[in-house]
Coordinates of C-alpha atoms in Angstrom, one line a residue:
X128 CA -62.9 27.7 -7.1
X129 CA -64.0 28.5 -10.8
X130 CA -61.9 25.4 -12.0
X131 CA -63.4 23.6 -9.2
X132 CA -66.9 24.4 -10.0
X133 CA -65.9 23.3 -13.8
X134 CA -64.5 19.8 -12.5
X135 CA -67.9 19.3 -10.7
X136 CA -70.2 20.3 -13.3
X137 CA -68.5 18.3 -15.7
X138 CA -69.2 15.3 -13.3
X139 CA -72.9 16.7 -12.7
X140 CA -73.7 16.7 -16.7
X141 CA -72.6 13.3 -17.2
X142 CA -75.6 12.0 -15.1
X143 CA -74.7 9.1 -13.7
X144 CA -74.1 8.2 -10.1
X145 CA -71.6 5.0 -8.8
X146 CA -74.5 4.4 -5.8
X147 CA -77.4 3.6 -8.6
X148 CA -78.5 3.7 -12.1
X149 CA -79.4 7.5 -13.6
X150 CA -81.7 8.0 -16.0
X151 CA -81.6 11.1 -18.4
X152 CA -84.6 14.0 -17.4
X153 CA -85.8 16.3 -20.2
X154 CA -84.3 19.5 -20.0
X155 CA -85.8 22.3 -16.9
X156 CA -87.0 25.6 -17.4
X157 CA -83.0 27.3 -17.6
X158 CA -82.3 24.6 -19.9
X159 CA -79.9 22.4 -17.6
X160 CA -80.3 18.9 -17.8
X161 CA -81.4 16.9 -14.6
X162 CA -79.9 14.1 -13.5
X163 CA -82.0 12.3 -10.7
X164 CA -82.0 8.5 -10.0
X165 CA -84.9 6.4 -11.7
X166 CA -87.5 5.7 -8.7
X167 CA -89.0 1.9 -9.4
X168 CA -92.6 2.0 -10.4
X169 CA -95.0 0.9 -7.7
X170 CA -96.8 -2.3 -8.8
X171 CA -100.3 -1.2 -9.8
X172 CA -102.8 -2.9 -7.3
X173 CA -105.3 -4.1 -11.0
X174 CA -102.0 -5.8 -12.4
X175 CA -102.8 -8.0 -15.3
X176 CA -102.4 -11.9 -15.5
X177 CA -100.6 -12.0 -18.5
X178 CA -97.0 -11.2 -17.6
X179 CA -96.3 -9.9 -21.4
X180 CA -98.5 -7.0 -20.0
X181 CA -96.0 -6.3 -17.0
X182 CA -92.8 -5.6 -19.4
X183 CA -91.7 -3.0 -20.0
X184 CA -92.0 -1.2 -24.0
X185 CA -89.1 -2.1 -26.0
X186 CA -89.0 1.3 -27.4
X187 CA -90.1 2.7 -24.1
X188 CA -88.6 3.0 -20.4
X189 CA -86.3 -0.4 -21.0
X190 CA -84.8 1.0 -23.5
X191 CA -83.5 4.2 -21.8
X192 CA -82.0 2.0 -18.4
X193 CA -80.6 0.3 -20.8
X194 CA -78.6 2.9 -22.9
X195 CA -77.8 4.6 -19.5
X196 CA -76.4 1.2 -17.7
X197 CA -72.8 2.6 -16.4
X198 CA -70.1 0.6 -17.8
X199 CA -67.1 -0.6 -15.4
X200 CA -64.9 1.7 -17.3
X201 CA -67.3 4.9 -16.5
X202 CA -67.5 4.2 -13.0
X203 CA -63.3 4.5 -12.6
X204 CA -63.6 7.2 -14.7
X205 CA -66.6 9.2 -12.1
X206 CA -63.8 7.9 -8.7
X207 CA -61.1 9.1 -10.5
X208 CA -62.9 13.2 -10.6
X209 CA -64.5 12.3 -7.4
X210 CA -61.3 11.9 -6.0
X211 CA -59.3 15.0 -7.8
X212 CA -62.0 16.8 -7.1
X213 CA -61.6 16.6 -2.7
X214 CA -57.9 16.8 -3.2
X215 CA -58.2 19.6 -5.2
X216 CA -60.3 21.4 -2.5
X217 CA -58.1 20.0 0.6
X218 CA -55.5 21.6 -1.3
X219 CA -57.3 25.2 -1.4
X220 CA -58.6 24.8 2.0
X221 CA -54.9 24.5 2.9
X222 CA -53.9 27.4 0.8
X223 CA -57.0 29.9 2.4
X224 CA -55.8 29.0 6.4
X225 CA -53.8 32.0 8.0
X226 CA -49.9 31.8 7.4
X227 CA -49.5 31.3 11.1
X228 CA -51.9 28.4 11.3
X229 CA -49.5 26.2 9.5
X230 CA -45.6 25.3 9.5
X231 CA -43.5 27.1 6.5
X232 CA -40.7 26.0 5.1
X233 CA -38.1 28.5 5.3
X234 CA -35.9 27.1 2.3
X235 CA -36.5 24.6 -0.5
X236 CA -36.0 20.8 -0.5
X237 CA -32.6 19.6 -1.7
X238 CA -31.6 15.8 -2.1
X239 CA -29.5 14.6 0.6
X240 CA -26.5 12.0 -0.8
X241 CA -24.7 9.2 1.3
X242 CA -21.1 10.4 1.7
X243 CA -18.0 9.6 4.0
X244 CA -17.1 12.7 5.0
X245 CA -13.4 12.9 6.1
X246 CA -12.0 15.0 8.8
X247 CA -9.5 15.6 11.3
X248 CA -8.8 17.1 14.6
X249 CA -6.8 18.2 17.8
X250 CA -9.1 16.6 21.1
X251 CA -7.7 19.0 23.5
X252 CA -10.5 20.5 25.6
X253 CA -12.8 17.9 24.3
X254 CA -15.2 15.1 26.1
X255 CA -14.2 12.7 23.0
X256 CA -15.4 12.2 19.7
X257 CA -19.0 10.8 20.1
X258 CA -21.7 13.5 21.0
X259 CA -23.0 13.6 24.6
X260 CA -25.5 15.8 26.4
X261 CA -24.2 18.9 28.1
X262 CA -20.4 18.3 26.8
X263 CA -18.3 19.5 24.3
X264 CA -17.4 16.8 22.0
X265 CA -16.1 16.6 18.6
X266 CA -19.4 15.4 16.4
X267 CA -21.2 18.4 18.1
X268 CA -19.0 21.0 17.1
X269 CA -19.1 19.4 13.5
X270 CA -22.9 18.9 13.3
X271 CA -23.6 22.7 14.3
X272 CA -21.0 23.7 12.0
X273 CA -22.8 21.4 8.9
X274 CA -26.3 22.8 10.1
X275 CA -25.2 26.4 9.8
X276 CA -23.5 25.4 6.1
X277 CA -26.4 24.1 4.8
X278 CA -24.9 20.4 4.6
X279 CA -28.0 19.5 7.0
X280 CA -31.3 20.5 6.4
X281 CA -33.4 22.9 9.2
X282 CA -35.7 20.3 9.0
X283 CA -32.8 17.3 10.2
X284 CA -31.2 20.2 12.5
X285 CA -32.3 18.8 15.7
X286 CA -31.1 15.1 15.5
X287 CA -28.4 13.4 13.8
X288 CA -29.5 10.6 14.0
X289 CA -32.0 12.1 11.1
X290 CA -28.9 12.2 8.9
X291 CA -27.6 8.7 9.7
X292 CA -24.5 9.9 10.9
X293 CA -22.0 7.2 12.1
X294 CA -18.2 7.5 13.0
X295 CA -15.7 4.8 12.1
X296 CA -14.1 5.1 15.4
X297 CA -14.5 6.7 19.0
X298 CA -12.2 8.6 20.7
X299 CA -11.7 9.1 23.9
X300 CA -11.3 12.3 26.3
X301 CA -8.7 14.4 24.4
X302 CA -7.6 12.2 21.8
X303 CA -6.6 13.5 18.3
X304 CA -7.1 12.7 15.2
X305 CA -4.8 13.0 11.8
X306 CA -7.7 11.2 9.9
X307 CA -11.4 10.5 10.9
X308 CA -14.5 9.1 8.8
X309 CA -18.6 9.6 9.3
X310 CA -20.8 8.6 7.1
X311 CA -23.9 10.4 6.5
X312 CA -26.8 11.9 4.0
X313 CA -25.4 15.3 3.3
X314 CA -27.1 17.6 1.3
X315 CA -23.7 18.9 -1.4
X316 CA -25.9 20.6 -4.0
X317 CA -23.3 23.7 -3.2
X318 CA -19.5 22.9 -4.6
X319 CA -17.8 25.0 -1.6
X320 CA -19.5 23.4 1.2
X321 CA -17.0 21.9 2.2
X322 CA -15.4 25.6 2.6
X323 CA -18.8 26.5 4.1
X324 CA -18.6 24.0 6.9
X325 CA -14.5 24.8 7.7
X326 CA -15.6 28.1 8.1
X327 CA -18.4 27.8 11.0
X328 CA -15.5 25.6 12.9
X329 CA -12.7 26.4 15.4
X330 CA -9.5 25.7 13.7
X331 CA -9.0 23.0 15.7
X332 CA -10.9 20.7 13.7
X333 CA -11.0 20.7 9.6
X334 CA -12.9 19.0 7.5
X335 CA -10.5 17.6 4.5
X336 CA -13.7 16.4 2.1
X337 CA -16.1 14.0 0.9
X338 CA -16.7 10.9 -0.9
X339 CA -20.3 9.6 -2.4
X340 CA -20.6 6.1 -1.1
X341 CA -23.3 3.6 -2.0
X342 CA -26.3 3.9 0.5
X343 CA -25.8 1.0 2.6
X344 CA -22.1 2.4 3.4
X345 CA -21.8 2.5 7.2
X346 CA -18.5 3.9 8.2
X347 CA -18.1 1.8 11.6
X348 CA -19.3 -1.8 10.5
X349 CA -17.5 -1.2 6.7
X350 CA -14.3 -0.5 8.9
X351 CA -11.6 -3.0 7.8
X352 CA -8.8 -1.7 10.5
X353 CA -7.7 1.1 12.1
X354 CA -4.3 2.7 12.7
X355 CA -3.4 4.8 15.8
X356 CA -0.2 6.8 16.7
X357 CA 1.5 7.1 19.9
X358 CA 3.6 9.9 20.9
X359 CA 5.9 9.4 24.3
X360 CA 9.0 11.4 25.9
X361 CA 11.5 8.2 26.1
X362 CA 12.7 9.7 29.7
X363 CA 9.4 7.6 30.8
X364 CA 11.3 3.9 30.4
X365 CA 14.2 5.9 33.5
X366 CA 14.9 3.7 35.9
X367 CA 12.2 4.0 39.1
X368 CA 12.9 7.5 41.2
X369 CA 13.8 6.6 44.5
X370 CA 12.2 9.7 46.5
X371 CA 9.0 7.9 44.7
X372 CA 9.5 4.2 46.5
X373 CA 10.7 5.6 50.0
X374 CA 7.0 7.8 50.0
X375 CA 5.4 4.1 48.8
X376 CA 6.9 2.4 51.6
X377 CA 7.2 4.6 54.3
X378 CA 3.8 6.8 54.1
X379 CA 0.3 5.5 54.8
X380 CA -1.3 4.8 51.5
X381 CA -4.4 7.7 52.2
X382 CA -1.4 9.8 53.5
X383 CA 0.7 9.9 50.1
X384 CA 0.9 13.0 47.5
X385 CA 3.2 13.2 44.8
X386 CA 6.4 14.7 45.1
X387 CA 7.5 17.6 43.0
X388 CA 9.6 17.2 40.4
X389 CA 12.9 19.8 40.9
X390 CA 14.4 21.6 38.1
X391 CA 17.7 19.8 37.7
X392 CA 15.5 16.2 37.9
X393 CA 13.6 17.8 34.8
X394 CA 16.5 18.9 33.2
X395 CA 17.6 15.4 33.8
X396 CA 14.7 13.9 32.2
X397 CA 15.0 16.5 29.1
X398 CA 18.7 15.4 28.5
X399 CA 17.4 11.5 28.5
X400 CA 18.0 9.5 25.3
X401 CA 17.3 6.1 25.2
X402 CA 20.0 3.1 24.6
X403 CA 20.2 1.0 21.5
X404 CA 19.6 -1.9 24.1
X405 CA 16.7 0.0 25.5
X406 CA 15.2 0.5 21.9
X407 CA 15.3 -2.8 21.4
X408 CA 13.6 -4.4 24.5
X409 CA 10.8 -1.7 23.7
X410 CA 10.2 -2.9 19.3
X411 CA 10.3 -6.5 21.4
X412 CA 8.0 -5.5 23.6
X413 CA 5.6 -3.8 21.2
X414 CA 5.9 -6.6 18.6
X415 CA 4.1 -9.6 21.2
X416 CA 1.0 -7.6 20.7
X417 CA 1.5 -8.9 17.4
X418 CA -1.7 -11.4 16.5
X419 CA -5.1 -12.3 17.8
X420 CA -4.8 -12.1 21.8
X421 CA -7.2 -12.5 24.4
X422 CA -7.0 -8.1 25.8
X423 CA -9.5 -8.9 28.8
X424 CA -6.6 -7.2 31.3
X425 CA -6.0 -4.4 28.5
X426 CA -9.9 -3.0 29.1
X427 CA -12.5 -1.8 31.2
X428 CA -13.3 -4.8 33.8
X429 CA -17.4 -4.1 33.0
X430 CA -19.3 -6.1 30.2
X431 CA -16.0 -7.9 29.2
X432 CA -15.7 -12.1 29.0
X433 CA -13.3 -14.4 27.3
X434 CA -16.3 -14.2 24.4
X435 CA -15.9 -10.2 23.7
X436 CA -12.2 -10.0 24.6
X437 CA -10.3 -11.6 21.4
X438 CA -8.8 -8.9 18.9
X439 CA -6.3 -9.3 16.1
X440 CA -3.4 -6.8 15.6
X441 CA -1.5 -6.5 12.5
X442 CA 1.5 -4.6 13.4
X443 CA 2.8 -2.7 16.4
X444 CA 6.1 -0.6 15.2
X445 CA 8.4 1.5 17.1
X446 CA 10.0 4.6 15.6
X447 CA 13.5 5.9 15.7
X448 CA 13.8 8.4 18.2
X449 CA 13.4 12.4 17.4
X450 CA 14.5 15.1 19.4
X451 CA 11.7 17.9 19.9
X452 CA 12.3 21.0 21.6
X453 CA 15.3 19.2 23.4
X454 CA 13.2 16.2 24.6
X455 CA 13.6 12.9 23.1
X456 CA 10.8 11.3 21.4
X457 CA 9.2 8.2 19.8
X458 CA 6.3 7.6 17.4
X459 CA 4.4 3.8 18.1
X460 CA 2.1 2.8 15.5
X461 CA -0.3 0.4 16.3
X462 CA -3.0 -1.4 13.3
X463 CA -5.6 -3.2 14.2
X464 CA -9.2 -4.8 13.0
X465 CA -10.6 -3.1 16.0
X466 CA -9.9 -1.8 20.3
X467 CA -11.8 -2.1 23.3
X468 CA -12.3 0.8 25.8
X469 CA -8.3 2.3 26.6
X470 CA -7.2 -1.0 24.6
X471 CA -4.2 0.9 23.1
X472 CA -3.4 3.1 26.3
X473 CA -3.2 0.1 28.6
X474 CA -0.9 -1.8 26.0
X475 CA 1.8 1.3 26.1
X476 CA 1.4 1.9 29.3
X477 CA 2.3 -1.9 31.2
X478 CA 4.9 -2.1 28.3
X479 CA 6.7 1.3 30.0
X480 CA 6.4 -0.2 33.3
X481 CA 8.1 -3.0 32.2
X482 CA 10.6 -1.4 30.9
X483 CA 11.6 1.1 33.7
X484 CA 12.2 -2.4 35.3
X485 CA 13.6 -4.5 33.1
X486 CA 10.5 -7.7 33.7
X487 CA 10.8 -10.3 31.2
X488 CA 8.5 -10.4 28.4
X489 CA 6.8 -13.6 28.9
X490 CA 4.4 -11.6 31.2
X491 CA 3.0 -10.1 28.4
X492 CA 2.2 -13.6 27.6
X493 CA 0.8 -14.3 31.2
X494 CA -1.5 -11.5 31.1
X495 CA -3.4 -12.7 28.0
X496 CA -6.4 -14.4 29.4
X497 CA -5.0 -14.8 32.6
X498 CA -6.7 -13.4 36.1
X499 CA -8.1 -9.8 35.9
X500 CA -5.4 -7.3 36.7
X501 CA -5.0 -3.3 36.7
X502 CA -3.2 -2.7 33.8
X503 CA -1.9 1.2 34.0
X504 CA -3.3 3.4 31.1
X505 CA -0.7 5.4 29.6
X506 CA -2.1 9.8 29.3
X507 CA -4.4 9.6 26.4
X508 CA -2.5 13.2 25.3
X509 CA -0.2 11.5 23.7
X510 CA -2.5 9.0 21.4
X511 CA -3.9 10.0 18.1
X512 CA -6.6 8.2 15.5
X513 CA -4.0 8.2 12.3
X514 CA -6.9 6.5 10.0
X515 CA -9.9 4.2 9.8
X516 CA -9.2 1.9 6.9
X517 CA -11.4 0.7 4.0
X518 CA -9.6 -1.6 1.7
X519 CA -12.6 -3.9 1.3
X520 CA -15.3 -1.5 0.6
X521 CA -12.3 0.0 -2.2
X522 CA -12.0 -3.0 -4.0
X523 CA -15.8 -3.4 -4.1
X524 CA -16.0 0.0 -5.8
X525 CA -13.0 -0.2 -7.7
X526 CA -15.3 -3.1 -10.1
X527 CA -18.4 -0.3 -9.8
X528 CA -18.8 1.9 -13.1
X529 CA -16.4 4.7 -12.7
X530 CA -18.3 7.9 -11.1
X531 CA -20.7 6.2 -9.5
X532 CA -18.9 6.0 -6.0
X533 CA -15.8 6.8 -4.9
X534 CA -12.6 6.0 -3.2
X535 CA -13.0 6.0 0.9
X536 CA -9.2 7.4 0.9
X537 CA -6.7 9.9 2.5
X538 CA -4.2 10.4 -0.1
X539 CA -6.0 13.5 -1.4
X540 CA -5.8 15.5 1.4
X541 CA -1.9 14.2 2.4
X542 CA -0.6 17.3 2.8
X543 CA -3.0 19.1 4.1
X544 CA -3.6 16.4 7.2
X545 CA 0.1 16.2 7.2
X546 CA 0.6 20.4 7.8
X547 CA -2.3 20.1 10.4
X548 CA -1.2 17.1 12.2
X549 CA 2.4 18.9 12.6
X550 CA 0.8 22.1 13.6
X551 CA -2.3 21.4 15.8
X552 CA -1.6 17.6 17.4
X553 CA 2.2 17.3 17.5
X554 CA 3.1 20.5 18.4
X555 CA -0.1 20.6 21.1
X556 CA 1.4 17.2 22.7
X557 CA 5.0 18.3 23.3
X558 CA 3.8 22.0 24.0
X559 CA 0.8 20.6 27.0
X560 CA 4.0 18.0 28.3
X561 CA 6.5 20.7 28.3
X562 CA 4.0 23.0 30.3
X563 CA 2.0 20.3 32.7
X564 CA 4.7 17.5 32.5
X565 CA 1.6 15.0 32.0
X566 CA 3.4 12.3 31.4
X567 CA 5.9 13.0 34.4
X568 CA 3.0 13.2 36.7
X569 CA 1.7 9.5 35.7
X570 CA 5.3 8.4 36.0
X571 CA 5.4 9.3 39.8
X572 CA 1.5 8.6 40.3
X573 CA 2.5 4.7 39.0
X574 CA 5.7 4.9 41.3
X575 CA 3.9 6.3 44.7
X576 CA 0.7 4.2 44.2
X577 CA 2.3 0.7 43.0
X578 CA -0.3 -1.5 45.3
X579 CA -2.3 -2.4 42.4
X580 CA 0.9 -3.4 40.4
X581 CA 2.8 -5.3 42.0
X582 CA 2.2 -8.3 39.3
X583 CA 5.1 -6.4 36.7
X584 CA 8.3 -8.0 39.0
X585 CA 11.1 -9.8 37.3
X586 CA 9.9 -13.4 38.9
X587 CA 6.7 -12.6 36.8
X588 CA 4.9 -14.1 39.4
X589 CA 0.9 -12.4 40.0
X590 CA 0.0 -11.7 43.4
X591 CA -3.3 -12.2 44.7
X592 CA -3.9 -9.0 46.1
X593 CA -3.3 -7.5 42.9
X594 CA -6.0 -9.7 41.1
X595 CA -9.7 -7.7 40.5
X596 CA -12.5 -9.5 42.4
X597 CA -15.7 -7.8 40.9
X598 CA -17.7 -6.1 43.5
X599 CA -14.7 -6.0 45.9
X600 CA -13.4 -2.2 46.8
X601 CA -10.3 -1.3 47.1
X602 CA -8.2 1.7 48.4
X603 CA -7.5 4.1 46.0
X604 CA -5.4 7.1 45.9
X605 CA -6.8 10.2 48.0
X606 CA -8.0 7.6 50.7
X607 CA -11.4 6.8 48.9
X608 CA -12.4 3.5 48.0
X609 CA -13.1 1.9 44.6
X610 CA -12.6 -0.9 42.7
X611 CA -9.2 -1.3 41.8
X612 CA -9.8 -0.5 38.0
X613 CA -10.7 2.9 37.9
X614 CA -12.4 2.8 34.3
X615 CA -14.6 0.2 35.7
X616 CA -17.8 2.4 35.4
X617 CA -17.2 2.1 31.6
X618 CA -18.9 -0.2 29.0
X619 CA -16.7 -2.6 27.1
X620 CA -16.5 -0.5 23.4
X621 CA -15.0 -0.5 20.3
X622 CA -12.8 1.8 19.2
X623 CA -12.8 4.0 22.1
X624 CA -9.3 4.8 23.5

């Protein structure tokens, strides 16, 4: 209050005021000058004629309003200490109020930096990749984990979207992922927070590192492509079962449940290894995808026209196969600008159908942009994000000043991501088959429910009671009625499969 009272009395002592003109009084009694504004004379009632005798003294009162005028340069100056001088005692009255009347802040400020933060993880157990109210997805477990590191501020704790966090890609229901981006401001004042955030996270999902990106980086529309893995027993392309077709045409459709599958069929299906003929209708099969295609039968039936539908696919290729825990195995890799809802899962899955049957390829052809159909989505255990690309944004970069920002790459963490892929994706899809036989269930589901596809026939011929008719229901397995697609309470999306 002292430097207060020193601010004001310096402002007092200059006598002037911005509302009027002040006029210097002689000193008081305690020797303090007064400062008080100059009252106008009355006009005495006896005035004299001559108006020489109305001015004022030139060495008199004239004089003083004169050396006293305030100049434009004074009166900023008086504002400018007017104005310090409330903010100065705002700021104390602040100060003097009882802790608990105000907000503290429990931990100082750091600057938050736009980064890609790179990650990977096994979906098993989780609703996806995007957070969601009341479910256990991905970006929650990895936003908690960042909150308790310190990557997020108390402050941004309670809404990501405070962070501008964006993923390149969804995921769907228990999908993996080998390689995964989100941008976001991160606060990475600390060099182990990376170590920081692994360590408030299950070990089912790892954070590999970071990247600083320019600000306007957004890790979904900077995007170029995306690659995705798909990992399938071969002993799906066996022939149709025969126990399977009696129960489809012998059994009322509400009536029907799967049969189980008997030890020797399983060891049966476990000694299965595909032909070189077989291999070859499948790389075939795989490489028509090949392109820009109209996908409208490949996703949800919901929010998707002949406008939305069009995607472009760079490469579709088939592995050789691998045995794995005496099960035969291939890897599909699919690379693409972007996917609809189950895009990828719908493409492997009417491509095994066809196979177990042997239905000429030119269906595939048919199916582009033809009527709406039920194409059958393949078990999303078996599908994993491999990596969201960025070759544009690189070679933007790459011309930048070097440090500046870096390289939205992979390569760093390659053998870290490849050690965790093998341990917590690979070995968790053959393991979960192996013990649920998920894959052998959607086998026999297709096979004892085949209404809906009746289209995949060698004649390649669509029937019409297999075409989707929006708002007409269907019978549907269990005896309850639906529409014959059963994702078609899902939005059209990218990137979600």
């Amino acid at each position: 209050m002292d430097k207060l009272r020193t601010i004001a009395g310096s402002i007092a002592s200059s006598g002037r005021r911005i509302s009027g003109i002040l006029v210097a009084q002689p000193a008081n009694a305690a020797g303090e000058a007064s400062a008080q504004p100059a009252e106008p004379e009355a006009a005495p009632t006896n005035a004299p004629a001559d108006p020489k005798a109305a001015e004022p003294n030139a060495g008199g009162e004239g004089k003083k309003r004169k050396e006293h005028a305030q100049t434009s340069k004074e009166r900023r100056e008086y504002a400018r200490k007017r104005i310090m001088v409330r903010n100065q005692e705002r700021k104390q009255e602040e100060e003097e109020k009882q802790p608990g009347d105000r907000p503290e802040r429990t931990e100082p400020r750091l600057p938050k930096r736009k980064v890609a933060l790179m990650l990977g993880f096994c979906g098993t157990d989780y609703q996806g990749m995007q957070v969601n109210p009341n479910a256990r997805t991905i970006e929650g477990e990895l936003f908690k984990a960042m909150c308790a590191a310190g990557a997020v501020s108390a402050d941004n704790s309670t809404d990501q979207s405070k962070v501008n966090l964006q993923r390149a890609a969804r995921t769907d229901k228990g999908v993996h992922a080998a390689g995964q981006v989100v941008s976001l401001k991160m606060i990475i004042e600390d060099p182990e927070i990376v170590q920081k955030i692994n360590a408030h996270l299950p070990d089912q999902i790892r954070v590999w590192g970071y990247t600083r990106v320019m600000r306007s980086f957004n890790s979904k529309t900077m995007c170029d492509s995306r690659v995705y893995e798909y990992l399938l027993p071969t002993y799906v392309f066996m022939p149709p079962s025969e126990e399977c077709a009696r129960i489809a045409d012998t059994v009322d459709f509400a009536e029907r449940s799967l049969p189980e599958t008997s030890d020797e069929e399983l060891r049966e299906k476990r000694a299965f290894r595909a032909s070189p003929e077989l291999l070859q209708y499948v790389r075939d099969a795989f490489g028509v995808y090949k392109g820009t295609h109209d996908f409208r039968n490949f996703t949800v039936t919901k929010g998707c026209t002949a406008n939305n539908s069009k995607r472009f696919i760079h490469h579709f290729s088939v592995s050789d196969p691998m045995v794995i825990q005496g099960s035969e195995w291939l890897s599909l890799k699919v690379k693409g600008q972007s996917f609809m809802l189950h895009q990828i899962r719908k493409m492997v899955g009417l491509i095994i159908l066809m196979a177990r049957s042997n239905v000429p390829l030119k269906l595939i052809d048919i199916l582009f942009g033809s009527a709406r159909v039920n194409v059958p989505k393949a078990p999303g255990l078996g599908l994993l994000l491999e990596a969201p690309m960025f070759d544009g944004y690189n070679r933007r970069t790459s011309l930048q000043k070097e440090g500046t920002n870096g390289q939205v790459s992979f390569e760093p963490y390659r053998k870290e991501i490849d050690a965790f892929r093998q341990k917590y994706i690979y070995d968790n899809i053959v393991n979960t088959e192996v013990s649920e036989r998920v894959f052998d269930e959607w086998v026999k589901h297709t096979e004892v429910y085949p209404e809906q596809y009746r289209y995949i026939n060698k004649d390649c011929v669509i029937p019409e009671s297999t075409i989707v008719v929006p708002g007409v229901s269907q019978p549907r397995p269990g005896g309850t009625a639906g529409n014959q697609s059963a994702d078609s309470d899902s939005e059209v999306d990218n990137d979600d499969n």
